[in-house]
Coordinates of C-alpha atoms and ligand atoms in Angstrom, one line a residue:
Chain T
M14 CA 0.0 0.0 0.0
S15 CA 1.3 3.4 -0.9
S16 CA 0.4 6.5 1.0
P17 CA -2.6 8.3 -0.5
D18 CA -2.0 11.6 -2.0
L19 CA -3.8 14.1 0.3
S20 CA -3.3 17.2 -1.7
K21 CA -6.2 16.4 -3.9
F22 CA -8.6 17.0 -1.1
A23 CA -6.6 19.4 1.0
A24 CA -8.8 22.3 -0.2
T25 CA -12.1 20.4 -0.4
S26 CA -12.2 19.2 3.2
G27 CA -15.5 17.7 3.9
T28 CA -16.9 17.4 0.6
S29 CA -18.3 14.2 -0.8
G30 CA -15.2 13.1 -2.7
T31 CA -13.2 13.2 0.5
P32 CA -12.5 9.8 2.0
R33 CA -14.1 9.5 5.5
I34 CA -11.0 8.1 7.0
V35 CA -7.4 8.3 5.8
F36 CA -4.3 6.6 7.5
E37 CA -1.1 8.1 6.2
D38 CA 2.3 6.5 7.0
V39 CA 0.9 5.5 10.4
E40 CA 3.3 4.2 13.0
K41 CA 2.6 2.8 16.3
R42 CA 5.1 1.5 18.8
F43 CA 4.6 0.1 22.3
G44 CA 8.0 0.7 23.7
K45 CA 10.4 -1.1 21.4
N46 CA 7.6 -3.2 19.9
V47 CA 6.6 -1.8 16.5
V48 CA 3.1 -2.7 15.9
L49 CA 2.3 -0.5 12.9
N50 CA 4.7 0.8 10.5
G51 CA 4.1 2.8 7.4
L52 CA 0.5 1.9 7.3
G53 CA -1.8 3.7 4.8
F54 CA -5.4 3.1 3.8
E55 CA -8.6 5.0 3.0
V56 CA -12.2 4.3 3.8
A57 CA -14.9 6.1 1.8
K58 CA -18.0 7.7 3.3
G59 CA -20.5 5.1 4.0
E60 CA -18.1 2.3 3.4
R61 CA -18.0 -0.8 5.7
V62 CA -14.8 -2.4 6.1
T63 CA -13.8 -5.5 8.0
L64 CA -10.5 -6.0 9.4
I65 CA -9.3 -9.6 9.7
G66 CA -6.0 -11.2 10.6
P67 CA -4.3 -13.2 13.3
S68 CA -4.0 -12.3 16.8
G69 CA -1.6 -9.5 17.4
S70 CA -1.7 -8.3 13.8
G71 CA -2.8 -4.8 15.0
K72 CA -6.6 -4.7 14.3
T73 CA -7.5 -3.4 17.6
T74 CA -4.7 -0.9 17.7
I75 CA -5.9 0.6 14.5
L76 CA -9.4 1.2 15.9
R77 CA -8.1 2.5 19.2
L78 CA -5.8 5.0 17.3
L79 CA -8.9 6.2 15.5
M80 CA -10.7 6.6 18.8
T81 CA -7.7 8.4 20.3
L82 CA -7.4 5.8 22.9
E83 CA -3.8 5.2 21.9
E84 CA -1.3 7.9 20.9
L85 CA -0.1 7.8 17.5
S86 CA 3.7 7.3 17.3
G87 CA 4.2 8.6 13.8
G88 CA 2.2 9.6 10.7
Y89 CA -1.3 11.0 10.3
I90 CA -4.9 10.2 10.6
Y91 CA -7.4 12.3 8.8
V92 CA -11.2 12.2 9.2
D93 CA -13.2 13.9 6.5
G94 CA -9.9 15.4 5.4
E95 CA -9.1 17.0 8.8
P96 CA -6.3 15.8 10.9
L97 CA -7.4 13.9 14.0
T98 CA -4.4 14.1 16.4
H99 CA -1.5 15.3 14.4
K100 CA -1.1 17.6 11.5
K101 CA 1.6 18.6 9.1
A102 CA 2.5 22.3 9.9
D103 CA 3.4 24.7 7.0
N104 CA 7.0 24.0 7.5
G105 CA 6.3 20.3 7.0
K106 CA 6.9 19.5 10.7
R107 CA 4.5 17.0 12.4
T108 CA 2.7 18.7 15.2
A109 CA 0.2 17.4 17.8
L110 CA -3.2 19.1 17.9
R111 CA -4.5 20.6 21.1
P112 CA -6.8 18.4 23.1
K113 CA -9.8 20.9 22.3
E114 CA -9.1 20.4 18.5
V115 CA -8.9 16.7 19.0
A116 CA -12.2 16.5 20.8
L117 CA -14.0 18.3 18.1
I118 CA -13.1 15.7 15.4
R119 CA -13.4 12.8 17.8
R120 CA -17.2 13.5 18.3
R121 CA -17.8 12.1 14.8
I122 CA -16.4 8.7 15.8
G123 CA -18.1 6.2 18.1
M124 CA -16.9 2.7 19.5
V125 CA -18.4 -0.3 20.8
F126 CA -16.1 -2.6 22.7
Q127 CA -15.7 -6.3 23.3
Q128 CA -16.8 -5.9 26.9
F129 CA -19.9 -3.8 26.7
N130 CA -18.7 -1.3 29.5
L131 CA -22.0 0.1 30.4
F132 CA -21.9 2.7 33.2
P133 CA -22.9 0.9 36.3
N134 CA -24.1 4.0 38.2
M135 CA -26.9 4.7 35.7
S136 CA -30.0 2.9 34.5
V137 CA -30.0 1.6 30.8
I138 CA -31.7 4.7 29.4
E139 CA -29.4 7.1 31.4
N140 CA -26.4 5.4 29.9
I141 CA -27.8 6.3 26.4
I142 CA -28.7 9.9 27.1
E143 CA -25.6 10.9 29.2
A144 CA -23.5 11.9 26.3
P145 CA -26.1 13.5 24.1
V146 CA -27.2 15.7 27.1
H147 CA -23.7 16.5 28.5
V148 CA -21.6 16.6 25.4
L149 CA -24.1 17.5 22.4
G150 CA -26.1 19.7 24.8
Q151 CA -29.5 18.1 23.9
S152 CA -32.3 18.7 26.3
K153 CA -33.2 15.8 28.6
E154 CA -36.5 15.3 26.9
E155 CA -35.1 15.3 23.4
A156 CA -32.4 12.9 24.4
R157 CA -34.8 10.6 26.1
S158 CA -37.2 10.4 23.3
K159 CA -34.3 9.5 20.9
A160 CA -32.9 7.1 23.3
Q161 CA -36.3 5.4 23.6
S162 CA -36.6 5.1 19.7
L163 CA -33.0 3.6 19.8
L164 CA -33.9 1.2 22.5
D165 CA -37.0 0.2 20.5
Q166 CA -34.7 -0.3 17.5
V167 CA -32.4 -2.7 19.4
G168 CA -35.4 -4.5 20.9
L169 CA -35.1 -3.4 24.4
G170 CA -37.8 -0.8 24.3
D171 CA -39.2 -1.9 27.7
R172 CA -35.9 -2.2 29.6
G173 CA -34.8 1.5 29.8
D174 CA -35.3 1.9 33.5
E175 CA -33.5 -1.2 34.6
H176 CA -30.0 -1.4 35.9
P177 CA -27.6 -2.6 33.2
T178 CA -26.3 -5.5 35.3
R179 CA -29.8 -7.0 35.2
L180 CA -29.5 -7.4 31.4
S181 CA -27.8 -10.5 29.6
G182 CA -24.6 -9.9 27.9
G183 CA -26.3 -9.7 24.6
Q184 CA -28.8 -7.1 25.7
Q185 CA -26.0 -5.1 27.3
Q186 CA -24.1 -5.0 24.1
R187 CA -27.3 -3.8 22.2
V188 CA -27.6 -1.0 24.8
A189 CA -23.9 -0.2 24.2
I190 CA -24.7 0.0 20.3
A191 CA -27.5 2.3 21.1
R192 CA -25.4 4.4 23.3
A193 CA -22.9 4.9 20.6
L194 CA -25.5 5.6 18.0
A195 CA -27.1 8.2 20.2
M196 CA -24.0 10.4 19.5
E197 CA -24.9 10.2 15.9
P198 CA -21.4 9.2 14.8
E199 CA -20.3 9.3 11.3
I200 CA -17.9 6.5 11.9
L201 CA -18.6 3.5 14.1
L202 CA -15.9 1.3 15.2
L203 CA -16.7 -2.3 16.3
D204 CA -14.0 -4.4 17.9
E205 CA -15.1 -8.0 18.2
V206 CA -18.5 -6.9 19.7
T207 CA -19.8 -10.5 19.9
S208 CA -16.6 -12.3 21.2
A209 CA -17.6 -12.1 24.9
L210 CA -21.1 -13.3 24.2
D211 CA -22.5 -16.8 24.7
P212 CA -23.1 -18.2 21.2
E213 CA -27.1 -18.1 21.5
L214 CA -26.8 -14.3 22.2
V215 CA -24.6 -13.5 19.2
G216 CA -27.5 -13.6 16.6
D217 CA -29.5 -10.6 18.2
V218 CA -26.5 -8.4 18.4
L219 CA -25.5 -9.1 14.8
G220 CA -29.1 -8.5 13.8
V221 CA -29.0 -5.1 15.3
L222 CA -25.7 -4.3 13.4
R223 CA -27.2 -5.5 10.1
D224 CA -30.0 -3.3 10.7
V225 CA -27.7 -0.3 11.3
A226 CA -25.8 -1.2 8.2
N227 CA -29.0 -1.3 6.1
T228 CA -30.7 1.7 7.3
T229 CA -27.9 4.2 7.8
D230 CA -24.8 5.3 5.9
I231 CA -22.6 5.2 8.8
T232 CA -18.9 4.4 7.9
M233 CA -17.9 1.3 9.8
L234 CA -14.7 -0.3 10.7
L235 CA -15.3 -3.6 12.1
V236 CA -13.1 -6.5 13.6
T237 CA -15.0 -9.7 13.7
H238 CA -14.6 -13.4 13.5
E239 CA -18.2 -13.8 12.3
M240 CA -17.3 -14.3 8.7
Q241 CA -20.8 -14.7 7.3
F242 CA -21.8 -11.4 9.0
A243 CA -18.6 -9.7 7.5
R244 CA -19.5 -11.0 4.2
D245 CA -23.1 -9.7 4.5
V246 CA -22.5 -6.3 5.7
S247 CA -19.0 -5.2 4.5
H248 CA -18.0 -3.7 1.2
R249 CA -14.4 -4.6 1.6
V250 CA -12.2 -6.9 3.7
M251 CA -8.6 -6.1 4.7
M252 CA -6.4 -8.8 5.8
F253 CA -3.7 -7.8 8.1
D254 CA -0.6 -9.6 9.3
E255 CA 2.1 -7.9 11.5
G256 CA 0.6 -4.5 11.1
H257 CA 0.5 -4.6 7.3
I258 CA -2.4 -5.1 4.8
I259 CA -1.3 -8.2 2.9
E260 CA -4.6 -8.6 1.0
E261 CA -7.8 -6.7 0.3
S262 CA -10.8 -7.2 -1.6
A263 CA -14.6 -7.5 -1.7
P264 CA -15.8 -10.0 0.9
D265 CA -17.0 -12.7 -1.7
A266 CA -13.6 -12.6 -3.4
M267 CA -11.7 -12.6 -0.1
F268 CA -13.6 -15.5 1.4
S269 CA -14.0 -17.8 -1.6
N270 CA -10.8 -17.0 -3.5
P271 CA -8.1 -15.7 -1.2
Q272 CA -4.8 -14.9 -3.1
H273 CA -2.3 -14.8 -0.4
E274 CA -1.0 -17.9 1.3
R275 CA -1.3 -16.5 4.8
T276 CA -4.8 -15.4 4.0
K277 CA -5.7 -18.9 3.0
K278 CA -4.1 -20.4 6.1
F279 CA -5.9 -17.9 8.3
L280 CA -9.3 -18.4 6.8
Q281 CA -8.9 -22.1 6.9
A282 CA -8.1 -22.0 10.5
I283 CA -11.2 -19.9 11.5
L284 CA -13.8 -21.2 9.0
Chain L
M3 CA -20.1 -9.6 95.9
A4 CA -19.1 -6.6 97.9
E5 CA -16.2 -5.9 95.6
L6 CA -18.5 -5.8 92.5
F7 CA -20.6 -3.2 94.2
T8 CA -17.8 -1.0 95.4
V9 CA -16.4 -0.4 91.9
P10 CA -19.6 1.0 90.2
A11 CA -20.3 3.0 93.2
G12 CA -16.9 4.7 92.8
V13 CA -17.7 5.1 89.1
I14 CA -21.0 6.6 89.8
S15 CA -19.7 9.3 92.2
T16 CA -16.8 10.0 89.9
V17 CA -19.2 10.7 87.1
Q18 CA -21.5 12.6 89.2
A19 CA -18.7 14.9 90.3
N20 CA -17.2 15.4 86.9
W21 CA -19.8 14.9 84.1
Q22 CA -20.0 18.6 83.2
Q23 CA -16.3 18.7 82.4
L24 CA -16.3 15.4 80.7
L25 CA -19.3 16.6 78.6
G26 CA -17.4 19.9 77.7
G27 CA -14.4 17.8 76.7
L28 CA -16.5 15.5 74.5
K29 CA -18.1 18.6 72.8
I30 CA -14.6 19.8 71.8
T31 CA -13.6 16.4 70.6
V32 CA -16.8 16.1 68.5
E33 CA -16.4 19.5 67.1
L34 CA -12.7 18.8 66.1
S35 CA -13.9 15.6 64.6
V36 CA -16.7 17.1 62.5
F37 CA -14.9 20.1 61.2
G38 CA -11.5 18.5 61.0
G39 CA -13.1 15.6 59.2
A40 CA -15.0 17.8 56.8
L41 CA -12.0 19.8 56.0
A42 CA -9.8 16.7 55.5
F43 CA -12.5 15.4 53.1
V44 CA -12.5 18.5 51.0
I45 CA -8.7 18.5 50.9
A46 CA -8.6 14.9 50.1
V47 CA -10.9 15.4 47.1
V48 CA -9.1 18.4 45.7
L49 CA -5.6 16.9 46.1
G50 CA -6.8 13.4 44.8
L51 CA -8.4 15.0 41.8
A52 CA -5.4 17.2 41.2
A53 CA -3.3 14.0 41.2
M54 CA -5.3 12.6 38.3
T55 CA -5.4 15.7 35.9
R56 CA -3.3 15.9 32.7
F57 CA -1.5 19.0 33.9
A58 CA 1.9 18.1 35.2
V59 CA 2.2 21.1 37.4
L60 CA -1.1 20.4 39.3
R61 CA 0.0 16.7 39.7
M62 CA 3.4 17.9 41.2
I63 CA 1.8 20.5 43.5
S64 CA -0.5 17.8 44.8
R65 CA 2.2 15.3 45.2
I66 CA 4.5 17.8 47.2
I67 CA 1.6 18.8 49.6
V68 CA 0.7 15.2 50.1
E69 CA 4.3 14.1 50.8
F70 CA 4.8 17.0 53.2
F71 CA 1.8 16.5 55.3
R72 CA 2.1 12.8 55.4
G73 CA 5.8 12.8 56.0
T74 CA 6.0 15.3 58.9
S75 CA 4.6 14.9 62.4
L76 CA 1.1 16.1 63.0
V77 CA 2.1 17.5 66.5
V78 CA 4.9 19.5 64.9
Q79 CA 2.5 20.7 62.2
L80 CA 0.1 21.8 65.0
F81 CA 2.8 23.6 66.9
F82 CA 4.1 25.3 63.8
L83 CA 0.5 26.7 63.1
V84 CA -0.1 27.7 66.6
F85 CA 3.3 29.2 67.6
V86 CA 5.1 30.1 64.4
T87 CA 2.4 31.4 62.0
P88 CA 1.1 34.1 64.3
V89 CA 4.6 35.4 64.7
V90 CA 5.8 35.1 61.1
F91 CA 2.6 35.7 59.2
G92 CA 0.6 37.6 61.8
W93 CA -2.2 35.0 61.6
G94 CA -3.6 34.8 65.1
S95 CA -6.7 32.6 65.6
H96 CA -8.4 30.5 68.2
P97 CA -6.4 27.3 69.0
L98 CA -9.5 25.3 68.0
V99 CA -9.3 26.7 64.5
F100 CA -5.6 25.8 64.3
A101 CA -6.3 22.3 65.5
F102 CA -9.0 21.7 63.0
V103 CA -6.7 23.1 60.2
A104 CA -3.9 20.8 61.2
L105 CA -6.2 17.7 61.4
G106 CA -7.7 18.7 58.0
L107 CA -4.4 19.1 56.3
N108 CA -2.8 16.1 57.8
Y109 CA -5.7 13.6 57.3
G110 CA -6.7 15.3 54.0
A111 CA -3.2 14.3 52.7
Y112 CA -3.7 10.7 53.7
G113 CA -7.3 10.8 52.3
S114 CA -6.2 12.2 49.0
E115 CA -4.2 8.9 48.5
V116 CA -7.4 7.0 49.2
V117 CA -9.3 9.3 46.7
R118 CA -6.6 8.8 44.0
G119 CA -6.5 5.0 44.7
A120 CA -10.3 4.8 44.3
L121 CA -10.3 6.9 41.0
T122 CA -7.4 4.7 39.7
A123 CA -9.3 1.5 40.6
V124 CA -12.2 2.4 38.4
P125 CA -11.7 0.0 35.4
K126 CA -9.7 1.4 32.5
E127 CA -12.6 0.4 30.2
Q128 CA -14.9 3.0 31.9
W129 CA -12.5 5.8 31.4
E130 CA -12.0 4.6 27.7
C131 CA -15.8 4.6 27.3
T132 CA -16.0 8.2 28.4
T133 CA -13.3 9.1 25.8
A134 CA -15.2 7.2 23.2
L135 CA -18.4 9.3 24.0
S136 CA -16.3 12.5 23.8
M137 CA -16.9 13.5 27.3
P138 CA -14.8 16.4 28.6
W139 CA -12.8 15.7 31.7
V140 CA -15.1 17.4 34.1
T141 CA -18.1 15.6 32.7
K142 CA -16.4 12.2 32.8
I143 CA -15.2 12.7 36.4
R144 CA -18.4 14.1 37.7
R145 CA -20.9 11.9 36.0
I146 CA -19.1 8.6 35.4
I147 CA -15.9 8.1 37.3
W148 CA -16.6 9.7 40.6
P149 CA -19.8 8.0 41.3
Q150 CA -18.0 4.6 40.8
A151 CA -14.9 5.7 42.7
W152 CA -17.1 7.0 45.6
A153 CA -18.2 3.5 46.6
L154 CA -14.5 2.4 46.4
M155 CA -13.0 5.2 48.5
L156 CA -15.6 5.0 51.4
P157 CA -14.1 2.1 53.3
G158 CA -10.6 3.8 53.2
L159 CA -12.1 7.2 54.3
N160 CA -14.1 5.4 57.0
S161 CA -10.9 4.1 58.6
L162 CA -9.2 7.4 58.4
M163 CA -12.1 9.1 60.1
V164 CA -11.8 6.6 63.0
M165 CA -8.2 7.5 63.1
L166 CA -9.0 11.2 62.9
V167 CA -11.4 10.9 65.9
K168 CA -8.6 9.5 68.0
G169 CA -6.1 11.8 66.5
T170 CA -8.1 14.8 67.9
A171 CA -6.3 14.2 71.2
I172 CA -3.5 16.3 69.8
A173 CA -5.6 19.3 71.1
L174 CA -4.1 18.4 74.5
F175 CA -0.7 19.8 73.4
I176 CA -2.0 23.2 72.6
G177 CA -4.2 23.5 75.7
L178 CA -7.6 22.9 74.4
L179 CA -10.0 21.2 76.8
D180 CA -10.9 18.2 74.7
L181 CA -11.8 14.9 76.1
T182 CA -8.2 13.8 76.6
S183 CA -7.2 17.0 78.4
V184 CA -10.2 17.0 80.5
S185 CA -9.5 13.4 81.6
D186 CA -5.9 14.3 82.4
N187 CA -6.9 17.3 84.4
L188 CA -9.4 15.4 86.5
Q189 CA -6.9 12.7 87.2
K190 CA -4.4 15.3 88.2
Q191 CA -7.1 16.8 90.5
G192 CA -7.3 13.5 92.3
A193 CA -10.2 11.9 90.5
E194 CA -10.1 8.1 90.4
R195 CA -7.9 7.3 87.3
F196 CA -9.5 4.0 86.3
T197 CA -12.9 5.5 86.2
V198 CA -11.8 8.8 84.4
Y199 CA -9.8 7.1 81.7
G200 CA -12.3 4.3 81.4
I201 CA -15.0 6.8 80.6
S202 CA -12.6 8.5 78.2
F203 CA -12.1 5.1 76.5
V204 CA -15.8 4.5 76.1
L205 CA -16.6 7.8 74.8
Y206 CA -13.9 7.8 72.2
Y207 CA -15.0 4.3 71.1
L208 CA -18.6 5.3 70.9
L209 CA -17.8 8.5 69.0
A210 CA -15.6 6.7 66.5
M211 CA -18.1 3.9 66.0
A212 CA -21.0 6.5 65.4
F213 CA -18.9 8.1 62.6
S214 CA -17.9 4.8 61.3
A215 CA -21.5 3.4 61.2
F216 CA -22.6 6.7 59.4
L217 CA -20.1 6.4 56.7
R218 CA -20.8 2.7 56.4
R219 CA -24.5 3.5 55.6
I220 CA -23.3 5.9 52.9
E221 CA -21.0 3.2 51.5
V222 CA -23.9 0.7 51.3
R223 CA -26.0 3.1 49.6
A224 CA -23.3 3.9 47.1
Q225 CA -22.8 0.2 46.4
R226 CA -26.5 -0.3 45.9
R227 CA -26.5 2.4 43.3
L228 CA -24.0 0.6 41.4
G229 CA -26.0 -2.5 41.5
L230 CA -23.6 -4.2 43.9
K231 CA -24.4 -6.2 47.0
P232 CA -23.0 -4.5 49.9
T233 CA -19.5 -6.0 50.7
K234 CA -18.6 -7.0 54.2
T235 CA -16.8 -4.4 56.2
D236 CA -13.1 -4.6 55.4
T237 CA -11.8 -1.2 56.1
N238 CA -8.4 -2.4 57.2
R239 CA -7.5 -3.7 53.8
A240 CA -8.4 -0.6 51.9
T241 CA -6.6 1.6 54.4
A242 CA -3.6 -0.6 54.5
G243 CA -3.4 -0.1 50.8
A244 CA -3.8 3.6 50.9
L245 CA -1.3 4.2 53.7
A246 CA 1.3 1.9 52.3
Ligands
ATP15 N1 -1.2 -1.5 25.6 C1 -0.3 -2.2 25.0 N2 0.9 -2.2 25.5 C2 1.8 -3.0 24.9 N3 1.7 -3.6 23.7 C3 0.5 -3.7 23.2 C4 -0.6 -2.9 23.8 N4 -1.7 -3.1 23.1 C5 -1.3 -4.0 22.1 N5 0.0 -4.3 22.1 C6 0.7 -5.1 21.1 O1 0.3 -4.7 19.9 C7 0.2 -5.8 19.0 C8 -1.0 -5.7 18.3 O2 -2.2 -5.9 19.3 P1 -3.7 -5.7 18.7 O3 -4.4 -5.8 20.0 O4 -3.8 -4.5 18.0 O5 -3.9 -7.0 17.9 P2 -5.2 -7.5 17.4 O6 -5.0 -7.7 15.9 O7 -6.4 -6.8 17.7 O8 -5.3 -9.0 18.0 P3 -6.5 -9.9 18.5 O9 -7.1 -10.6 17.3 O10 -5.8 -10.9 19.5 O11 -7.4 -9.0 19.2 C9 0.4 -7.0 19.8 O12 1.7 -7.5 19.7 C10 0.2 -6.5 21.2 O13 0.9 -7.3 22.1
MG16 MG1 -8.0 -7.1 19.0

């Protein structure tokens, strides 16, 4: 993968031709461990991309970098053409953005984690309205009615007043999805959101995500081991190994006719 | 049998002769406990939160204050306040105020470690979720992290409060007539020692237990709010961690 040429949208930031996400020459180190090095890719608006690859290949790291949960060691990430955490100054120097600037762009991104991480000090519906009220400045009534329709959408319309721990894992994860959606993100990051669930609970969560995929144009980056789901919802699959994209294609091609030897092995092992 | 009756008789007469003074001492001790504890709590929260900000200067200031007040003797701190600050800075005040400031600073420094420990003990994933929801620092602390840390810090704060109640006896050093001074004076005036100190023991114990039970109730409520079953009282473990 070569780094994308950013000059073409430098002046047209935010227009429809601009990729939603650009990774440019991204580097991520943990101490001496170089996890990502010279990574570049683009994701178009409304595109849904699945990241696959063996354990430790860097999939989670990529999502966490986008969510600003990890610090970028080198390179740039752009959202709608705007730098997320670091920008190239006029003199070409790489400079970190101020926390306030980062916060502004970060609002366009939402994430659902493997462990649902609902807030235990609040009821289900309070979990959902918390950020819309305190970050987006919505009125409580507005946030509540939106949260209620989100809860209806994920099939938990009657559970809003309950404490999160009274819900099953699958239900909690659906609340977590609703909570992320309540922030009206342009980008949704999903990191193995069904991996912590009992098998019989996976279907409902995937059903909700299929619904989101079919009814919105939210750009999605997903890491999943559910290959049928990946096949159904994603436009593109990227296969990672040791921090590099070794193969990418439409899901059908990737799963039925992988080119790279490593991809074949990986898919054999998990299918 | 006669033995058993003579002791209570002595106790009763000692109490009858001195209850007003003992009550006065208890009043001072309660005041020191309540105001000292309240000030210590405020200081603990401020220093504990300062230790968690992304501003290195604030973290350092908090660290220095905590190390100073933990690392030096409470009695010396009190003497410094009472005998040095009026001369050097011209701050004169009632000894009671000095005692409660000294208690507040000293126990506040210990308490800030409990507060910081509790904030750190809130799972990393909860902090990350607040970032994923783009919450500003104040919002994430106030709305998400604090309510969870609150339940975690109460056992540690509880045992510090018990220590503070007993620690109010430093008032003796600066001539305040608290429970310890009163007992001491009565004993010097010839009151029966066993009884005077025995009463003092019991009053301190009851006072400490009253504060402890009150804080324990708050803790149980905080845990219920998080959907947790109240844990067994285990204040020692939490404090041991905080004071280490
Ligand atoms: N906080 C961290 N500190 C140190 N090393 C880390 C940290 N997080 C990840 N790594 C390392 O980065 C590499 C990539 O990890 P990452 O979690 O991104 O992989 P992954 O593709 O998501 O794997 P999996 O499929 O197991 O979830 C691994 O070698 C991992 O050990
Ligand atoms: Mg991972």
